[in-house]
């Protein structure tokens, strides 16, 4: 049980780290529409940091 909790904690830590890193992208002045969608996907764990950043960089295209 402890190993499962540790793995879960590691996953959540990685997700939170990605959200914090993505906030840096937002702070640089990205458009709000693509940012909000990408942030939600990142926080839900359906996208990686790289996917969220690419989405914002393209203005939500693709």
Coordinates of C-alpha atoms in Angstrom, one line a residue:
X1 CA 0.0 0.0 0.0
X2 CA 2.9 2.4 0.8
X3 CA 4.4 1.8 -2.6
X4 CA 1.1 2.7 -4.3
X5 CA 0.8 5.9 -2.3
X6 CA 4.4 6.8 -3.1
X7 CA 3.8 6.3 -6.8
X8 CA 0.6 8.3 -6.6
X9 CA 2.4 11.1 -4.8
X10 CA 5.2 11.1 -7.4
X11 CA 2.6 11.4 -10.2
X12 CA 0.9 14.3 -8.6
X13 CA 4.1 16.0 -7.8
X14 CA 5.1 15.7 -11.5
X15 CA 1.7 17.1 -12.6
X16 CA 2.0 20.0 -10.2
X17 CA 5.5 20.8 -11.4
X18 CA 4.2 20.8 -14.9
X19 CA 1.4 23.1 -14.0
X20 CA 3.8 25.5 -12.3
X21 CA 6.1 25.5 -15.3
X22 CA 3.2 26.1 -17.6
X23 CA 2.3 29.1 -15.5
X24 CA 5.6 30.6 -16.6
X25 CA 4.4 30.4 -20.2
X26 CA 1.1 32.1 -19.2
X27 CA 3.1 34.8 -17.4
X28 CA 4.8 35.6 -20.7
X29 CA 1.5 36.9 -22.2
X30 CA -0.2 34.1 -24.1
X31 CA -3.7 34.5 -25.4
X32 CA -6.3 33.5 -22.7
X33 CA -8.5 31.0 -24.7
X34 CA -5.8 28.5 -25.6
X35 CA -4.1 29.0 -22.2
X36 CA -7.3 28.1 -20.3
X37 CA -7.9 25.0 -22.3
X38 CA -4.3 23.9 -22.1
X39 CA -4.1 24.5 -18.4
X40 CA -7.2 22.4 -17.8
X41 CA -5.8 19.5 -19.9
X42 CA -2.4 19.8 -18.1
X43 CA -4.0 19.8 -14.6
X44 CA -6.3 16.9 -15.5
X45 CA -3.2 14.9 -16.7
X46 CA -4.5 14.4 -20.2
X47 CA -1.7 16.5 -21.7
X48 CA 2.0 16.8 -21.0
X49 CA 3.8 20.1 -20.4
X50 CA 5.1 19.9 -23.9
X51 CA 1.6 19.4 -25.4
X52 CA 0.2 22.3 -23.4
X53 CA 3.1 24.6 -24.4
X54 CA 2.7 23.7 -28.1
X55 CA -1.0 24.3 -27.9
X56 CA -0.4 27.8 -26.6
X57 CA 2.5 28.5 -29.0
X58 CA 0.2 27.8 -32.0
X59 CA -2.6 29.9 -30.6
X60 CA -4.8 26.8 -30.1
X61 CA -4.5 25.6 -33.7
X62 CA -4.4 21.9 -34.4

